[in-house]
């Protein structure tokens, strides 16, 4: 009986337990069905299947892989990632989820073909310092208008007339380095700064030149500092210098308006625009162009000085090419370099190309996906950063045989499409590239025909700041060839 009761109560509890289970099971099925229905509806609404994110690792929460990036040579970081995950990969650096791309085709897609889906992006502190209206930060109509004005000043037609003035700056710079131990990068920065001022303001406004330099140097120091705007910090000093720069530019603008002369320089191009730029827009873009023009070109020049010193056969060939141009100039008036002369320097131009490739001073650039993007079989979510890795493209053996070797002759044959982009590509590609090449050719002409130099101290290291540079900025000793 007891057994019967127990069996009965067991039966009852089993039945009630089964009923509970059935009930819970039905609830689960209902929830799951709703979940699948919601996903299905979402799927139908989006019109496509969601693709996977690119392969890769996102590192620690919040920090991501920032430490890995900064605790080693960044190029090694990028190269090891590409080796492990392929030419499109995800990571998380500087607080942002990122996709890195290193195939020429993918770089073209991001920078050119689908550029409308990827906007340029910079940290807010950098935008504040350079000026929110500067060309780099914009897309669309305003960007197109600025680009037209910048290109008007820096295309061959705009810079042909300043070759002899650039030459004077080059000659003066080299003379001031004679017999001294100099830091190549520092001195090249002064040279490229003077050329930038010439191309922006012409030969006028000399009065303000020293003030412009003083403010710009303070701005530069603060640019890469922690963005803490408290009295005494580098950032705070830089923001004040930024304000003063805008005031100096306002004075120059009003002076020019009084004079009513036509000027063939960048400021003239900005002021002559029919649609009109505001003074603030002009100031932001002048500061932006100095920023884009100076350190980039100075870094490339520093690498050229190093590569020429390390490759005596190349130096000899460049010197012969430049001496041949010198010999064509018989009388004193002909002694100055002309635009046409700079077009007779194919070998020197290949040295510049090879330097741009090997040194790849801008290892990568940043874009941001403006919407969810399907990209080469992967999903790139809206807001993620996208980094075309120029350096990896330039150093891939698929694109350049023996990529680590400095060999200017490889440019006797044009590189494969989209494998060589030292000046970027597409709507934001460098509008100053002709000026950069011109000022490099001019100073290399005088350097190789009149001087010899030797590198001082350790030479194998590379320092990584905003641009890759030879260790310690490449100290050299320079002497005229006439001295033994
Ligand atoms: C060898 C020296 C130089 C190198 C390697 C270089 C490289 C570059 C690269 C790669 C970009 C595109 C960045 C991107 O797509 O995000 C760029 C943009 C730019 N560069 Fe240069 N640059 C050099 C010299 C100059 C000079 C001399 C000027 C001005 C006189 C200049 C003005 C600019 C400007 C204004 C932009 C922004 C263009 C835009 O957003 O539409 N650069 N540069």
XYZ file of C-alpha atoms and ligand atoms in Angstrom:
527
model
C 0.000 0.000 0.000
C 2.732 2.228 1.069
C 4.402 1.203 -2.101
C 1.114 1.860 -3.950
C 0.794 5.310 -2.377
C 4.390 6.131 -3.054
C 4.047 4.858 -6.587
C 0.862 6.881 -6.943
C 2.386 10.065 -5.545
C 5.428 9.440 -7.729
C 3.097 9.062 -10.709
C 1.218 12.255 -9.796
C 4.457 14.201 -9.283
C 5.869 12.740 -12.488
C 2.753 13.788 -14.384
C 2.780 17.306 -12.857
C 6.517 17.522 -13.471
C 5.973 16.477 -17.107
C 3.260 19.126 -17.448
C 5.647 21.800 -16.111
C 8.358 20.622 -18.491
C 5.950 20.689 -21.438
C 4.868 24.194 -20.443
C 8.448 25.442 -20.130
C 9.391 23.736 -23.383
C 6.513 25.517 -25.158
C 7.662 28.896 -23.741
C 11.217 28.238 -24.958
C 9.978 27.279 -28.406
C 7.877 30.448 -28.493
C 10.831 32.677 -27.472
C 13.132 31.013 -29.987
C 10.522 31.347 -32.746
C 10.113 35.048 -31.957
C 13.898 35.468 -31.973
C 14.223 33.732 -35.353
C 11.262 35.637 -36.748
C 12.891 38.956 -35.672
C 16.212 37.961 -37.226
C 14.429 36.827 -40.377
C 12.534 40.124 -40.634
C 15.784 42.059 -40.058
C 17.464 39.926 -42.712
C 14.633 40.631 -45.175
C 14.730 44.357 -44.365
C 18.495 44.608 -44.923
C 18.075 42.712 -48.169
C 21.258 40.705 -47.683
C 22.989 38.146 -45.517
C 25.314 39.649 -42.911
C 28.895 38.907 -43.805
C 31.511 38.053 -41.179
C 33.911 40.624 -39.750
C 37.444 40.346 -41.174
C 39.793 37.946 -39.342
C 42.075 39.324 -36.628
C 42.245 39.938 -32.896
C 40.760 42.838 -30.943
C 43.075 42.573 -27.898
C 41.964 43.719 -24.432
C 38.671 45.488 -23.766
C 39.039 49.278 -24.359
C 42.853 49.136 -24.748
C 42.708 46.759 -27.690
C 46.155 46.208 -29.174
C 47.455 49.755 -28.646
C 50.311 48.580 -26.390
C 51.429 45.974 -28.912
C 51.478 48.719 -31.557
C 53.484 51.181 -29.475
C 55.819 48.745 -27.716
C 57.517 47.808 -30.987
C 58.322 49.151 -34.410
C 54.813 49.852 -35.804
C 55.836 48.499 -39.194
C 56.709 45.161 -37.586
C 53.315 45.197 -35.846
C 51.493 45.748 -39.142
C 53.654 43.281 -41.077
C 53.183 40.483 -38.503
C 49.401 41.036 -38.515
C 49.252 40.896 -42.305
C 51.337 37.699 -42.287
C 49.001 36.063 -39.744
C 45.584 37.219 -40.975
C 46.002 38.229 -44.618
C 45.482 41.462 -46.528
C 42.291 42.503 -44.728
C 42.159 42.171 -40.947
C 40.533 43.647 -37.883
C 42.183 45.037 -34.749
C 41.498 47.612 -32.020
C 43.922 50.500 -31.527
C 43.771 53.919 -29.856
C 40.275 53.224 -28.607
C 38.840 52.415 -32.034
C 37.908 49.201 -33.806
C 39.869 49.191 -37.079
C 40.177 47.298 -40.320
C 43.631 47.293 -41.913
C 43.949 46.694 -45.614
C 47.125 45.967 -47.516
C 46.173 44.816 -50.994
C 46.503 47.375 -53.826
C 42.965 46.577 -55.037
C 41.419 47.114 -51.589
C 43.352 50.379 -51.109
C 41.983 51.609 -54.445
C 38.454 50.725 -53.393
C 38.700 52.636 -50.099
C 40.555 55.675 -51.433
C 39.149 55.971 -54.953
C 36.274 53.787 -56.194
C 34.192 53.798 -52.988
C 35.740 56.893 -51.404
C 32.230 58.202 -50.673
C 31.748 55.384 -48.135
C 34.984 56.177 -46.255
C 35.495 59.668 -44.853
C 38.835 61.058 -43.604
C 39.072 61.041 -39.834
C 41.389 62.635 -37.262
C 41.365 62.893 -33.469
C 39.257 65.889 -32.349
C 42.294 67.515 -30.651
C 44.218 67.570 -33.962
C 41.217 69.046 -35.750
C 40.994 71.819 -33.141
C 44.666 72.602 -33.440
C 44.924 72.711 -37.216
C 41.506 74.275 -37.674
C 38.194 72.570 -38.354
C 37.831 74.152 -41.799
C 41.090 72.682 -43.139
C 40.890 70.611 -46.314
C 41.860 67.252 -44.725
C 38.707 67.006 -42.619
C 36.136 67.480 -45.360
C 34.243 65.655 -48.086
C 31.851 66.854 -50.795
C 31.345 70.331 -52.198
C 33.495 72.322 -49.743
C 36.367 69.873 -50.161
C 36.142 69.988 -53.974
C 36.230 73.776 -53.921
C 39.290 73.882 -51.632
C 41.074 71.257 -53.670
C 40.591 73.228 -56.859
C 42.112 76.309 -55.190
C 45.062 74.389 -53.704
C 45.787 72.601 -56.983
C 45.676 75.897 -58.885
C 48.623 77.104 -56.778
C 50.627 73.868 -56.713
C 50.186 72.367 -60.177
C 53.157 72.800 -62.587
C 51.676 76.014 -64.048
C 51.511 77.509 -60.569
C 55.025 76.602 -59.415
C 57.090 76.950 -62.626
C 57.708 80.619 -61.873
C 59.222 80.041 -58.424
C 62.003 77.593 -59.395
C 64.754 80.227 -59.117
C 63.425 81.438 -55.736
C 63.404 77.866 -54.419
C 66.945 77.593 -55.743
C 68.051 80.672 -53.756
C 66.580 79.153 -50.581
C 68.419 75.865 -51.293
C 71.753 77.581 -51.950
C 71.482 79.681 -48.763
C 70.562 76.649 -46.676
C 73.493 74.575 -47.950
C 75.931 77.456 -47.436
C 74.801 77.834 -43.837
C 75.549 74.150 -43.177
C 79.066 74.244 -44.669
C 81.802 72.802 -42.454
C 79.328 72.067 -39.650
C 77.926 69.053 -37.917
C 74.219 69.375 -38.632
C 71.091 67.347 -37.912
C 69.829 66.755 -41.427
C 66.142 66.554 -40.474
C 66.213 69.805 -38.459
C 67.916 71.707 -41.257
C 65.706 70.217 -43.945
C 62.678 71.336 -41.921
C 63.940 74.924 -42.115
C 64.438 74.549 -45.877
C 60.981 73.049 -46.498
C 59.353 75.599 -44.189
C 60.882 78.457 -46.195
C 59.757 76.872 -49.467
C 56.245 76.386 -48.042
C 56.085 80.076 -47.035
C 57.285 81.076 -50.509
C 54.601 78.981 -52.212
C 51.888 80.304 -49.884
C 52.796 84.005 -49.605
C 55.142 84.586 -52.533
C 58.054 86.886 -51.757
C 55.918 89.400 -49.846
C 55.082 89.366 -46.178
C 58.738 88.933 -45.171
C 57.889 91.219 -42.284
C 55.700 88.567 -40.720
C 57.875 85.590 -41.574
C 59.719 85.385 -38.235
C 56.488 85.732 -36.261
C 54.870 83.021 -38.382
C 57.833 80.728 -37.730
C 57.886 81.407 -33.984
C 54.174 80.586 -33.612
C 54.340 77.587 -35.897
C 57.203 76.054 -33.883
C 55.162 76.317 -30.674
C 52.154 74.832 -32.458
C 54.277 71.959 -33.702
C 55.535 71.111 -30.210
C 51.995 70.891 -28.892
C 50.614 68.938 -31.833
C 51.860 65.586 -30.615
C 51.469 66.305 -26.892
C 48.677 65.067 -24.601
C 45.567 67.115 -25.454
C 45.213 68.683 -21.968
C 44.228 72.320 -22.276
C 45.473 73.606 -18.883
C 47.739 76.630 -18.350
C 51.386 75.713 -18.921
C 50.828 72.498 -20.905
C 52.348 72.159 -24.381
C 48.837 71.724 -25.755
C 47.670 74.967 -24.137
C 50.706 76.878 -25.455
C 50.057 75.420 -28.910
C 46.411 76.525 -28.833
C 47.542 80.072 -27.939
C 50.125 80.026 -30.743
C 47.344 78.832 -33.066
C 45.301 81.906 -32.128
C 48.274 84.203 -32.728
C 48.917 82.583 -36.119
C 45.330 83.350 -37.127
C 45.851 86.988 -36.037
C 49.031 87.334 -38.118
C 47.211 85.841 -41.102
C 44.345 88.308 -40.602
C 46.881 91.179 -40.796
C 48.396 89.753 -44.000
C 44.911 89.395 -45.500
C 43.939 92.979 -44.778
C 47.273 94.227 -46.141
C 46.681 92.335 -49.376
C 43.129 93.641 -49.662
C 44.459 97.204 -49.366
C 47.140 96.638 -52.028
C 44.723 95.000 -54.508
C 47.598 93.266 -56.351
C 47.067 89.924 -58.065
C 49.205 87.196 -56.479
C 50.060 83.882 -58.078
C 50.519 82.025 -54.755
C 48.271 79.922 -52.537
C 46.999 82.906 -50.557
C 46.209 84.652 -53.856
C 44.311 81.563 -54.988
C 42.259 81.466 -51.746
C 41.535 85.206 -51.806
C 40.647 85.288 -55.489
C 37.946 82.680 -55.219
C 34.707 84.077 -56.617
C 32.525 82.223 -54.142
C 34.692 83.587 -51.357
C 36.273 81.841 -48.417
C 35.933 83.372 -44.964
C 39.105 84.602 -43.214
C 38.766 81.705 -40.798
C 38.589 79.188 -43.648
C 41.666 80.766 -45.264
C 43.628 80.699 -41.967
C 42.747 77.059 -41.232
C 43.857 76.011 -44.703
C 47.098 78.016 -44.708
C 48.095 76.454 -41.369
C 46.976 73.060 -42.684
C 49.104 73.330 -45.824
C 52.232 74.347 -43.877
C 51.617 71.351 -41.663
C 51.185 68.990 -44.649
C 54.133 70.405 -46.582
C 56.996 70.776 -44.144
C 57.821 67.639 -42.135
C 56.785 65.252 -44.900
C 59.178 66.722 -47.464
C 61.935 67.191 -44.855
C 61.688 63.502 -43.847
C 61.985 62.360 -47.466
C 65.014 64.627 -47.978
C 66.663 63.207 -44.859
C 66.248 59.671 -46.211
C 67.633 60.721 -49.614
C 70.779 62.111 -47.970
C 71.184 58.801 -46.127
C 70.515 56.508 -49.102
C 72.872 58.489 -51.344
C 75.632 58.261 -48.717
C 75.083 54.506 -48.402
C 74.999 53.849 -52.149
C 78.106 55.429 -53.704
C 77.332 54.126 -57.215
C 73.899 55.762 -57.133
C 75.406 58.983 -55.746
C 77.977 58.989 -58.549
C 75.266 58.518 -61.219
C 73.093 61.297 -59.724
C 76.095 63.644 -59.498
C 76.931 63.003 -63.175
C 73.336 63.712 -64.202
C 73.344 66.983 -62.246
C 76.805 68.027 -63.488
C 75.624 67.497 -67.060
C 72.837 70.039 -66.414
C 75.332 72.465 -64.884
C 77.563 72.194 -67.968
C 74.700 73.272 -70.269
C 74.736 76.662 -68.551
C 77.485 78.785 -70.000
C 76.882 82.413 -69.076
C 76.008 83.820 -65.641
C 72.334 84.549 -66.495
C 71.845 80.945 -67.534
C 73.266 79.654 -64.264
C 69.889 79.531 -62.537
C 67.872 76.344 -62.696
C 64.677 76.335 -64.749
C 61.560 74.176 -64.693
C 62.798 72.585 -67.960
C 66.096 71.610 -66.257
C 64.172 69.736 -63.583
C 62.530 67.686 -66.340
C 65.984 66.474 -67.430
C 66.702 64.620 -64.198
C 65.236 61.130 -64.775
C 67.755 59.280 -62.653
C 67.450 61.696 -59.720
C 63.661 61.414 -60.052
C 63.927 57.623 -59.764
C 66.024 58.073 -56.607
C 63.171 60.170 -55.177
C 60.616 57.501 -56.145
C 62.677 54.711 -54.610
C 63.199 56.737 -51.433
C 59.459 57.360 -51.193
C 58.881 53.610 -51.557
C 61.566 52.256 -49.204
C 61.151 54.900 -46.500
C 57.320 55.079 -46.870
C 57.306 57.967 -44.403
C 53.508 57.830 -44.157
C 53.019 54.156 -43.287
C 49.239 54.385 -43.544
C 46.294 56.746 -43.544
C 42.941 56.744 -41.708
C 39.405 56.627 -43.028
C 36.080 55.896 -41.284
C 33.173 53.858 -42.689
C 30.216 56.258 -42.991
C 27.763 53.336 -43.142
C 27.839 49.545 -42.837
C 29.962 48.418 -45.780
C 30.304 45.031 -47.475
C 33.908 44.769 -48.461
C 35.686 41.878 -50.187
C 33.382 39.315 -48.536
C 33.535 40.970 -45.097
C 31.334 43.285 -43.089
C 32.801 46.638 -41.975
C 30.463 48.219 -39.417
C 29.615 51.930 -39.602
C 32.063 54.024 -37.540
C 34.967 51.581 -37.776
C 38.299 53.053 -38.880
C 39.816 51.727 -42.095
C 43.585 51.960 -42.566
C 45.132 51.477 -46.023
C 48.688 50.339 -45.177
C 50.863 52.128 -47.767
C 54.094 50.759 -46.362
C 52.986 47.121 -46.562
C 51.912 47.626 -50.174
C 55.295 49.224 -50.971
C 57.188 46.452 -49.174
C 55.321 43.435 -50.528
C 57.458 41.136 -52.712
C 54.302 40.613 -54.831
C 54.586 44.263 -55.880
C 58.345 44.952 -55.718
C 61.062 42.296 -56.050
C 63.527 42.316 -53.132
C 61.494 45.064 -51.467
C 64.055 45.942 -48.769
C 66.741 46.710 -51.343
C 67.291 50.358 -52.349
C 67.303 50.132 -56.133
C 66.131 53.224 -58.072
C 66.466 51.344 -61.388
C 63.296 49.381 -60.581
C 61.371 52.541 -61.550
C 62.698 52.353 -65.124
C 59.553 50.258 -65.550
C 56.283 51.703 -64.254
C 55.037 49.921 -61.117
C 51.861 47.812 -61.300
C 48.640 49.843 -60.855
C 47.892 50.931 -57.268
C 51.110 49.464 -55.855
C 52.921 52.797 -55.466
C 51.042 55.523 -53.617
C 53.447 57.636 -51.547
C 51.163 60.632 -52.170
C 47.971 58.678 -51.504
C 45.297 58.169 -54.138
C 41.887 59.518 -55.098
C 40.031 62.580 -53.870
C 42.369 63.273 -50.938
C 45.665 62.468 -52.682
C 48.470 64.961 -52.157
C 47.951 68.202 -54.111
C 51.500 69.300 -53.154
C 53.320 66.389 -54.793
C 54.690 68.444 -57.720
C 56.059 71.093 -55.374
C 57.572 68.443 -53.079
C 59.375 66.770 -56.011
C 60.545 70.136 -57.350
C 62.076 71.335 -54.076
C 63.781 67.965 -53.595
C 65.290 68.056 -57.111
C 66.547 71.600 -56.655
C 68.379 70.989 -53.377
C 69.746 67.611 -54.544
C 71.171 69.393 -57.623
C 73.263 71.731 -55.455
C 74.047 69.150 -52.785
C 75.526 66.624 -55.211
C 77.348 69.056 -57.511
C 78.952 71.213 -54.799
C 79.209 69.197 -51.582
C 80.345 65.974 -50.015
C 79.027 64.719 -46.713
C 79.570 61.942 -44.205
C 77.166 60.508 -41.671
C 78.131 60.823 -38.010
C 77.218 58.360 -35.222
C 75.053 55.228 -35.340
C 73.142 54.920 -38.591
C 71.051 51.799 -38.460
C 68.207 52.857 -36.198
C 64.879 54.299 -37.242
C 62.831 56.622 -35.066
C 59.054 56.477 -35.311
C 57.106 59.661 -34.760
C 54.408 60.910 -37.064
C 56.930 60.008 -39.809
C 59.615 57.350 -39.992
C 63.084 58.965 -39.712
C 66.730 57.880 -39.540
C 67.997 57.687 -35.956
C 68.651 61.108 -34.316
C 67.504 62.899 -37.470
C 70.705 61.853 -39.294
C 73.661 63.933 -38.071
C 76.034 64.664 -40.975
C 79.126 66.740 -41.643
C 78.985 68.699 -44.878
C 81.890 70.305 -46.716
C 82.300 72.005 -50.109
C 83.844 69.800 -52.826
C 86.562 72.389 -53.375
C 87.951 71.566 -49.886
C 89.965 68.397 -49.452
C 57.295 64.254 -50.051
C 56.427 64.995 -49.421
C 54.972 64.664 -49.234
C 54.367 63.455 -49.038
C 55.038 62.088 -48.956
C 52.940 63.698 -48.932
C 51.987 62.715 -48.769
C 50.628 62.945 -48.708
C 49.628 61.920 -48.632
C 49.887 60.420 -48.587
C 48.414 62.535 -48.600
C 47.046 61.846 -48.578
C 46.624 61.487 -47.187
C 45.314 60.740 -47.163
O 44.815 60.288 -48.181
O 44.794 60.607 -46.056
C 48.646 63.957 -48.637
C 47.654 64.900 -48.591
C 47.896 66.254 -48.623
N 49.107 66.875 -48.854
Fe 50.900 65.973 -49.057
N 52.709 65.043 -49.049
C 53.917 65.669 -49.256
C 54.139 67.016 -49.460
C 53.163 67.971 -49.510
C 53.374 69.365 -49.843
C 54.712 69.978 -50.223
C 52.152 69.986 -49.728
C 51.780 71.415 -49.963
C 52.507 72.301 -50.549
C 51.179 68.970 -49.348
C 49.840 69.207 -49.130
C 48.898 68.228 -48.878
C 47.497 68.509 -48.627
C 46.853 69.901 -48.568
C 46.863 67.274 -48.474
C 45.379 67.027 -48.186
C 44.618 66.836 -49.481
C 43.134 66.562 -49.294
O 42.697 66.194 -48.199
O 42.413 66.711 -50.288
N 51.824 67.771 -49.239
N 50.003 64.186 -48.722
